[in-house]
Tab-separated table of C-alpha atoms and ligand atoms in Angstrom:
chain	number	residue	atom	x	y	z
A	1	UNK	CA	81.940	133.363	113.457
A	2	UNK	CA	79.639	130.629	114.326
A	3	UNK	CA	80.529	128.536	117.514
A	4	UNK	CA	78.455	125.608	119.500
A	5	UNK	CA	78.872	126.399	123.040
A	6	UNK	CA	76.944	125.718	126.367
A	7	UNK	CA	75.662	128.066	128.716
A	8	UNK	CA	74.999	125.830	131.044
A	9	UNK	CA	75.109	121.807	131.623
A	10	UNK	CA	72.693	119.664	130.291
A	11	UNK	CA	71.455	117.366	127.739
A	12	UNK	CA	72.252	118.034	123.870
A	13	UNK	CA	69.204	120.299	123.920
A	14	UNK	CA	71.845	123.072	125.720
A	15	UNK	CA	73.856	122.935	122.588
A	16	UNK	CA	73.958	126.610	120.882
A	17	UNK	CA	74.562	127.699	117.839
A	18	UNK	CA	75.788	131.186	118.693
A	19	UNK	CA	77.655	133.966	116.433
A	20	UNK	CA	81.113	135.144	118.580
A	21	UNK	CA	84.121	137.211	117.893
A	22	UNK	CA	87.110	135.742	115.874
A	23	UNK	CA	89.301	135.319	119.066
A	24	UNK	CA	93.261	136.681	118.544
A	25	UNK	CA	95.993	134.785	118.882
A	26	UNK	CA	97.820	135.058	122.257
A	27	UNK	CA	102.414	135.064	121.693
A	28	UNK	CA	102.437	131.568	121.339
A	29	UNK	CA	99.084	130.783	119.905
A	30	UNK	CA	98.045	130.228	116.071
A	31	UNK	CA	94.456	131.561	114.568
A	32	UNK	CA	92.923	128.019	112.657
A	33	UNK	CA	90.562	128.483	110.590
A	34	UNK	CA	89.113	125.012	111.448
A	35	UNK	CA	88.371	122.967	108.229
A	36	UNK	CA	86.868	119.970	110.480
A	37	UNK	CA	86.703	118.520	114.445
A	38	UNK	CA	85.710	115.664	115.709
A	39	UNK	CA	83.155	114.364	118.464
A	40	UNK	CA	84.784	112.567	121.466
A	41	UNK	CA	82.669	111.249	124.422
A	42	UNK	CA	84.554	114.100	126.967
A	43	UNK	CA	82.900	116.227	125.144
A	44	UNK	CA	79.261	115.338	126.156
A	45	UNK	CA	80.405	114.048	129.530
A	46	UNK	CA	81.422	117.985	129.575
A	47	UNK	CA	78.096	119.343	128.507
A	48	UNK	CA	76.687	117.190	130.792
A	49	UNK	CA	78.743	118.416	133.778
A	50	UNK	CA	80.150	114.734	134.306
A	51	UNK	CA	83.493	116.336	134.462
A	52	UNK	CA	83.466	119.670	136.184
A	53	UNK	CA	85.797	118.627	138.631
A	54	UNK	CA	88.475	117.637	136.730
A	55	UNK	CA	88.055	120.178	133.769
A	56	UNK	CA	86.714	123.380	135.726
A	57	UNK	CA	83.850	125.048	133.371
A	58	UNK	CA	83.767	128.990	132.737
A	59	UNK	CA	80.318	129.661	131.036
A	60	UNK	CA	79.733	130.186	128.008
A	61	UNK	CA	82.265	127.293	126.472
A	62	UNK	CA	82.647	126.219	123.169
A	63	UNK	CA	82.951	122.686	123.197
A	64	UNK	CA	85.176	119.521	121.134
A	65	UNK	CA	88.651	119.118	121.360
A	66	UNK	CA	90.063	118.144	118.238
A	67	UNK	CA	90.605	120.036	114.573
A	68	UNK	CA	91.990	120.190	111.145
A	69	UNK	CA	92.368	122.906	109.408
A	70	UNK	CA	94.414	126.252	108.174
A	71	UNK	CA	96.400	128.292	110.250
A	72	UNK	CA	95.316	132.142	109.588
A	73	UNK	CA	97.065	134.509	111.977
A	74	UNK	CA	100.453	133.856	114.242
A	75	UNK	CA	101.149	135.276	117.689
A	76	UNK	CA	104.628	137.143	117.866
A	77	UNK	CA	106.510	134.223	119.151
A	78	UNK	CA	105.405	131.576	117.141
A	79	UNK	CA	108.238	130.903	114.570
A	80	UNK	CA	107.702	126.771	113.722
A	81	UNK	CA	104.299	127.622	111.362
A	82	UNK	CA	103.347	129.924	108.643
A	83	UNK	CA	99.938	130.956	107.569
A	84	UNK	CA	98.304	128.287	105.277
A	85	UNK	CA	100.122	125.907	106.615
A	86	UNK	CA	97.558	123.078	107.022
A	87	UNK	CA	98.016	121.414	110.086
A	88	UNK	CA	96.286	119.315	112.944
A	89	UNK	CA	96.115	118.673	116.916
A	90	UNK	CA	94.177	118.434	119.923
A	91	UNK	CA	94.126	121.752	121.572
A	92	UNK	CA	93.880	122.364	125.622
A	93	UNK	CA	90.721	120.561	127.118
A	94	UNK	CA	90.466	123.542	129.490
A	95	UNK	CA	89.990	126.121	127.260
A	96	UNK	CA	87.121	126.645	124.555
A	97	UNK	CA	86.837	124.100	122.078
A	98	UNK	CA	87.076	123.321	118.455
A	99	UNK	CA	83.278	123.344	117.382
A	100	UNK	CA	83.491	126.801	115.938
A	101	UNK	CA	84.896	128.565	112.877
A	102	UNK	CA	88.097	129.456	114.286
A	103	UNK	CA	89.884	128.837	117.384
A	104	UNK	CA	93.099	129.687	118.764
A	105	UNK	CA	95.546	127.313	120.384
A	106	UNK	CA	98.763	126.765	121.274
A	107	UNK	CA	101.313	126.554	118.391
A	108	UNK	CA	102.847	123.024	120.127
A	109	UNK	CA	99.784	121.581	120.058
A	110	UNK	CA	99.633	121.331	116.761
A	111	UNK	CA	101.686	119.843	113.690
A	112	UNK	CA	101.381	119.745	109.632
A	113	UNK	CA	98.488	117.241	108.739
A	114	UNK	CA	98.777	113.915	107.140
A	115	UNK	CA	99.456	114.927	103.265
A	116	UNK	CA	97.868	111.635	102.417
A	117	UNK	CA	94.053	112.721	103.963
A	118	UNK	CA	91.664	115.274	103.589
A	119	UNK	CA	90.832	117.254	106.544
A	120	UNK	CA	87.614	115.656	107.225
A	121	UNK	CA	89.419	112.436	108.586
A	122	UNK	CA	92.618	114.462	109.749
A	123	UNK	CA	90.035	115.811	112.663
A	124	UNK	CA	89.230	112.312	113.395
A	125	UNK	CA	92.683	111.777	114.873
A	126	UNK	CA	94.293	113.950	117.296
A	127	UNK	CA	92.581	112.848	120.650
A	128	UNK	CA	91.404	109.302	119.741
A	129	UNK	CA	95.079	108.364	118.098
A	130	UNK	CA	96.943	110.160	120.491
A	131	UNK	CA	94.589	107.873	123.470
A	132	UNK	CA	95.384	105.063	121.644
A	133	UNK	CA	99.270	105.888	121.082
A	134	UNK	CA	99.641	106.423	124.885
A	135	UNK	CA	97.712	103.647	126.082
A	136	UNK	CA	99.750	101.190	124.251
A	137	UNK	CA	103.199	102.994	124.155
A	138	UNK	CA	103.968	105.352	126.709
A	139	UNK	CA	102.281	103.517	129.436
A	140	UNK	CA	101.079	99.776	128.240
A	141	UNK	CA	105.110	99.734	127.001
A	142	UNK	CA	103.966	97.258	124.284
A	143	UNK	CA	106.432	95.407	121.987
A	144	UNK	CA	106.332	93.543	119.365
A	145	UNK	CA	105.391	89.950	119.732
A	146	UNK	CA	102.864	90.530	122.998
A	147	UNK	CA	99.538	89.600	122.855
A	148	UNK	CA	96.945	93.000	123.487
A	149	UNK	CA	93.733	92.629	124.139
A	150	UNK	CA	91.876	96.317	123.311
A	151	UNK	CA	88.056	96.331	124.576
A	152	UNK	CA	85.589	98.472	122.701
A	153	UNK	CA	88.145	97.877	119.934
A	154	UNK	CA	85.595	99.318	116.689
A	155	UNK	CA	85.282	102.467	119.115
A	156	UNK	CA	87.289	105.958	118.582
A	157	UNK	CA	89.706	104.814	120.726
A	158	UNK	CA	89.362	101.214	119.792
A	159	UNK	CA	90.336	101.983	115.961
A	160	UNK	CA	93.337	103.351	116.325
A	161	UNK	CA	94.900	101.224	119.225
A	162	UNK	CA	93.885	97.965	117.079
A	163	UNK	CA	95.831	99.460	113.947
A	164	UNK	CA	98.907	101.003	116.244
A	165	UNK	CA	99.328	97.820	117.559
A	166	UNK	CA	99.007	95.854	114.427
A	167	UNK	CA	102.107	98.011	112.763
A	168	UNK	CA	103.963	97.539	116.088
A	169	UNK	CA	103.889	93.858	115.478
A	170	UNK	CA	101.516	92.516	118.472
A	171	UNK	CA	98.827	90.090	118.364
A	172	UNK	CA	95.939	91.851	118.812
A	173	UNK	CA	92.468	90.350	120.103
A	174	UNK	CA	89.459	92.810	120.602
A	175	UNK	CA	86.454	92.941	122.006
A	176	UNK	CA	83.146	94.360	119.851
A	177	UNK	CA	79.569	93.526	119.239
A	178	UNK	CA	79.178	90.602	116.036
A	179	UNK	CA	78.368	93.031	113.570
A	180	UNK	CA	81.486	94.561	113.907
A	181	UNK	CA	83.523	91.598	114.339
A	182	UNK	CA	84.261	91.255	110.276
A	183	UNK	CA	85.138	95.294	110.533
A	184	UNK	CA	87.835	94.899	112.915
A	185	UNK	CA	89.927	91.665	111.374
A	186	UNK	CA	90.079	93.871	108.684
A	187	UNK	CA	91.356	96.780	110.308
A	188	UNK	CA	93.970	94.070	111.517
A	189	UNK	CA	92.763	92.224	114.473
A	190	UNK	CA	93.676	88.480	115.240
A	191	UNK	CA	90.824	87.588	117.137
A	192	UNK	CA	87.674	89.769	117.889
A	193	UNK	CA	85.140	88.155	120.590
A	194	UNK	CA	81.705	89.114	120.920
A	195	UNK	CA	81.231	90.456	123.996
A	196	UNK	CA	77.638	90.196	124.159
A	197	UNK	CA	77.833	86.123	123.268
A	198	UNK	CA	81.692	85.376	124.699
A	199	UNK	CA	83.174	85.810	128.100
A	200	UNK	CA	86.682	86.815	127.310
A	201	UNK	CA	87.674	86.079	130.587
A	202	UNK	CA	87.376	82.485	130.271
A	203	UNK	CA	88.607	82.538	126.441
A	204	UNK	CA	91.930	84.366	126.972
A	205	UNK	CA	95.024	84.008	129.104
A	206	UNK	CA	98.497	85.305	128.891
A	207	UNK	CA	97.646	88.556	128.433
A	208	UNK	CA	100.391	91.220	128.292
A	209	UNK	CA	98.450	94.152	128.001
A	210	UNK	CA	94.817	95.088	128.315
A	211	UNK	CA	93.101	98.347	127.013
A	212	UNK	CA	90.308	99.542	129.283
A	213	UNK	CA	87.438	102.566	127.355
A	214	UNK	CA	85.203	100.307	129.506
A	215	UNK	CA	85.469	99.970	132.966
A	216	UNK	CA	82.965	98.672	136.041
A	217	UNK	CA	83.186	94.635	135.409
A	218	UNK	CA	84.920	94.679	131.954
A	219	UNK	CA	88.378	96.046	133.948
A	220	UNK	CA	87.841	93.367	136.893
A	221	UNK	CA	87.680	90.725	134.718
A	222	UNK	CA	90.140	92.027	132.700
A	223	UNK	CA	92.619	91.321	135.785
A	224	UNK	CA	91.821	87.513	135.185
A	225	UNK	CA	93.523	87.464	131.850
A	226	UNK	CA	96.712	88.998	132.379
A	227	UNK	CA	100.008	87.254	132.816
A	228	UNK	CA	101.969	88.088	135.809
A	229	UNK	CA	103.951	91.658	135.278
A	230	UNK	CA	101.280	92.297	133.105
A	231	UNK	CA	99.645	96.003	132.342
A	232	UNK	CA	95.848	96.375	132.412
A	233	UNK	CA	95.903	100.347	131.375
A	234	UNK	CA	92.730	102.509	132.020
A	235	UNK	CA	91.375	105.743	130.712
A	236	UNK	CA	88.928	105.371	133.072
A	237	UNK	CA	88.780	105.373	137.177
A	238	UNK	CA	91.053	102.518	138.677
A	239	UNK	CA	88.214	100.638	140.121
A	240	UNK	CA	90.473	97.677	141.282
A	241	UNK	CA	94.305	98.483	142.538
A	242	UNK	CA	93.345	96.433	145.602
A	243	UNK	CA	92.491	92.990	143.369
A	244	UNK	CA	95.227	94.469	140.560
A	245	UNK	CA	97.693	94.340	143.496
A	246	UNK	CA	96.794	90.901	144.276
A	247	UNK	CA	97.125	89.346	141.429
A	248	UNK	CA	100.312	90.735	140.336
A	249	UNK	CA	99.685	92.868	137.503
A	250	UNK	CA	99.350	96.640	136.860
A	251	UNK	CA	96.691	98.843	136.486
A	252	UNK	CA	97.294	102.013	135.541
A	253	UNK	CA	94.909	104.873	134.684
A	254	UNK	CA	96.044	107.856	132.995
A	255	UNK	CA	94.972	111.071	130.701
A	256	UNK	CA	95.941	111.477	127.395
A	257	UNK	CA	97.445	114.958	127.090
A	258	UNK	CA	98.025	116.733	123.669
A	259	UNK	CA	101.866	115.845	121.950
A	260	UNK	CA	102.562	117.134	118.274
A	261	UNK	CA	105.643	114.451	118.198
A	262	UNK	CA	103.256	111.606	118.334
A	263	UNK	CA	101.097	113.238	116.295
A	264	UNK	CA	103.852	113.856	113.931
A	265	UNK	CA	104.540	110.016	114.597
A	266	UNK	CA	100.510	108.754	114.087
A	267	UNK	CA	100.717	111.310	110.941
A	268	UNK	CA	103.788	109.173	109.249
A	269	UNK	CA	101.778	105.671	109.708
A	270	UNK	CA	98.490	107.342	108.263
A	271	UNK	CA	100.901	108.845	105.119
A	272	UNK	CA	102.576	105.476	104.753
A	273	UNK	CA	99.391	103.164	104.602
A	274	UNK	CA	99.544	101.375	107.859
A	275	UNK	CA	96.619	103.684	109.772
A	276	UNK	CA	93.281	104.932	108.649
A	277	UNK	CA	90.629	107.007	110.831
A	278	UNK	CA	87.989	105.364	110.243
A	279	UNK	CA	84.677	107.631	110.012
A	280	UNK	CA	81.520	106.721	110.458
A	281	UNK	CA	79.292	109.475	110.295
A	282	UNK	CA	80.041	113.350	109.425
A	283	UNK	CA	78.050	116.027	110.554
A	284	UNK	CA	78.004	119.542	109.589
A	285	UNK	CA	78.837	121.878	112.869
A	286	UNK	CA	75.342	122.497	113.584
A	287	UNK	CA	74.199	119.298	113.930
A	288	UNK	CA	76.203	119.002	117.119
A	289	UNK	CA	73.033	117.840	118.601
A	290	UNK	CA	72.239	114.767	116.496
A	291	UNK	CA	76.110	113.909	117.096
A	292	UNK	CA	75.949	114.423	120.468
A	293	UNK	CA	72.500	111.925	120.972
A	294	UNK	CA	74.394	109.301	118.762
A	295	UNK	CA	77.776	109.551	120.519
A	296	UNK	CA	76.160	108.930	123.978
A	297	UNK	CA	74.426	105.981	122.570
A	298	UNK	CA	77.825	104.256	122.861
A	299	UNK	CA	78.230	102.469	120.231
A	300	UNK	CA	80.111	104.161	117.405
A	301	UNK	CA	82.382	102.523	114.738
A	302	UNK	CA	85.300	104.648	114.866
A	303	UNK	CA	84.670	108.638	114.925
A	304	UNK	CA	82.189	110.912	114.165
A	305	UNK	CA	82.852	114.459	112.318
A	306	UNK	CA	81.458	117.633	112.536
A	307	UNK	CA	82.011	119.297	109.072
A	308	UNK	CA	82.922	122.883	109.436
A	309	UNK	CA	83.969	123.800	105.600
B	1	NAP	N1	91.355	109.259	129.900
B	1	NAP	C1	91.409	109.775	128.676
B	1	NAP	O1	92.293	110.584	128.378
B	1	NAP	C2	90.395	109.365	127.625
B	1	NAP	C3	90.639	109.698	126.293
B	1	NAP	C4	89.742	109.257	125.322
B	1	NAP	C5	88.611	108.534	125.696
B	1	NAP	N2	88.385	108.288	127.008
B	1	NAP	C6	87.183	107.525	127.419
B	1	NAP	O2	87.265	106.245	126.825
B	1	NAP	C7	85.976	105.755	126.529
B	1	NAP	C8	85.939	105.281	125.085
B	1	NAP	O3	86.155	106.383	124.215
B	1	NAP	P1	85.889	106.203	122.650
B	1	NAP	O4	86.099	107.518	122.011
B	1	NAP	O5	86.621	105.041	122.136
B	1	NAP	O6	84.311	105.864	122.714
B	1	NAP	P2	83.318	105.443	121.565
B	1	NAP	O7	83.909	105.652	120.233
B	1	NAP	O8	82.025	106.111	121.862
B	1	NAP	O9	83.127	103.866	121.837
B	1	NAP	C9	82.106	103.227	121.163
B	1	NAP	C10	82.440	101.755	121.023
B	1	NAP	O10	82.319	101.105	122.292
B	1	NAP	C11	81.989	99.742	122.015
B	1	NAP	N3	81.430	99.142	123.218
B	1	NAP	C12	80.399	99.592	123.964
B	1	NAP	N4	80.221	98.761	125.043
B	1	NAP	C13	81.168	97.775	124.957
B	1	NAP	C14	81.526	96.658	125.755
B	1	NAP	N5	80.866	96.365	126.869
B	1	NAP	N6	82.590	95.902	125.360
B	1	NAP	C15	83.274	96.180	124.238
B	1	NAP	N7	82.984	97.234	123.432
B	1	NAP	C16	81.948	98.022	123.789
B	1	NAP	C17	81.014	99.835	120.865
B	1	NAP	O11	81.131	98.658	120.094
B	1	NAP	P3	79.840	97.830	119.654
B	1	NAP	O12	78.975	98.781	118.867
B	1	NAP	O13	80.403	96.726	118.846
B	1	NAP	O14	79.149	97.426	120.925
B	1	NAP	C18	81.499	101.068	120.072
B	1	NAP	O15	82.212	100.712	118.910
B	1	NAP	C19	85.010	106.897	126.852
B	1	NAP	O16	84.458	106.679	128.131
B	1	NAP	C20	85.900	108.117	126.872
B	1	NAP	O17	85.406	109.168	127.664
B	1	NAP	C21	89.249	108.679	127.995
């Protein structure tokens, strides 16, 4: 099978298309025949070596972390899927990746796909949503009625925690550049500002809960808009737990990890009409490079695909 894999870190130039054995499923590991996967910014800041402390790199590694597609072969244990079952998830960021013909991961990693999408935007969910869903949920604690404020809201991440939100009743403000501003009330924000014209620091107050993709100065100032007991959450480095501290808010930074019952519960919302991936771009799988160079750019509406039927 074909797989893209580094042998080293680098730019997207150390992207390589190489031909590897079908793996075999482990007890509790399903064969996927992977239909689609998706590009997330870990995945670069892997190639790059960016994170080789916190996801330790045996070379060579196939890279991307998220898939749709059609489960092919069971390990012995695995009784909750059947082959052809159709079925999506984030698989283990430690192991190889999803930008390959086949993988194998864990069977509780994954769940049946969306019935309502194709897999080309079921591979756009898994890590994205599942971001999103704990950012605002498990560790935001957002409820209906609070006002959200989600920065880089057109972004991967951004897509999904504006929608989420939306169908969990909150007012939701985000920030994005003016071309996307139109894009995002749409999707179901109440107020977009344009970060590159607006400070939203002096526009908002009364915050109850910030979303942080950004970081450096965006996550300081985002201190300055919460209420008191409010949550700025990160998925970045807490820069500012001193200033956090003093102002009487929370910042907390986390990793999403992979959950098949939220993806079971992201799955229902897509099915019923309230969510949809938004894809901007598909690739096929060996044109990991080009997605790569346009990821890094940083400014993506919603999620790129890489194609793999
Ligand atoms: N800790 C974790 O588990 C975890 C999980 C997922 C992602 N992450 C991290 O979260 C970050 C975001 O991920 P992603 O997938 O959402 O990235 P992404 O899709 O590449 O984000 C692109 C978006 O960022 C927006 N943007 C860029 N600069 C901005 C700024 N200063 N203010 C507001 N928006 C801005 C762009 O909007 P415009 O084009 O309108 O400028 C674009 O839509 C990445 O650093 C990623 O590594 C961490």
């Amino acid at each position: 099978m074909k797989a893209i894999r580094i042998h080293e870190f680098g730019g997207p130039e150390v992207l390589s298309i190489d031909d590897v054995e079908i793996p075999k499923p482990g007890k509790d590991e399903v064969l996927v025949k992977i239909h689609a996967t998706s590009v997330n910014p870990v995945d670069w800041k892997i190639r790059a070596g960016l994170r080789k402390e916190k996801f330790p790199t045996n070379f060579p590694l196939t890279l991307g972390w998220d898939l749709s597609g059609v489960i092919e072969a069971l390990g012995e244990k695995v009784g909750t899927f059947r082959k052809g079952d159709e079925v999506y998830g984030r698989p283990d960021i430690t192991k190889n990746g999803t930008y390959a013909e086949y993988t194998v991961v864990k069977a509780n990693t994954l769940c049946i796909k969306p019935i309502g999408i194709g897999h080309t935007e079921a591979a756009a969910v898994p890590l994205a949503g599942l971001t999103a869903w704990q950012a605002l949920f498990d560790h935001g604690l957002l409820k209906e009625g609070q006002r959200v404020l989600i920065h880089a809201a057109a972004g991967g991440v951004g897509t999904y925690a504006v929608q989420f939100a939306k169908a969990k009743g909150a007012h939701v403000i985000g920030t994005a550049s003016a071309h996307n501003v139109d894009f995002l009330k749409r999707l179901g924000a109440d107020e977009v500002i344009d970060y590159n014209m607006d400070d939203f620091e002096t526009a908002l107050s009364d915050i109850d809960l910030v979303i942080d993709t950004i970081g450096g100065e965006t996550q300081l100032k985002s201190l300055e808009v919460l209420k008191e007991g409010g949550r700025l959450i990160t998925v970045l480095a807490p820069e500012y737990t001193a200033e956090a501290k003093a102002k009487k808010v929370h910042l907390i930074a986390f990793t999403a990890q992979s959950n098949a019952e939220q993806l079971k519960e992201i799955g229902k919302l897509i099915d019923n009409g309230k969510v949809k991936p938004i894809v901007e771009t598909i690739y096929t799988l060996t044109d990991a490079k080009k997605a790569h160079i346009e990821s890094e750019d940083g400014h993506t509406r919603g999620k790129i695909v890489l194609q793999v039927i």
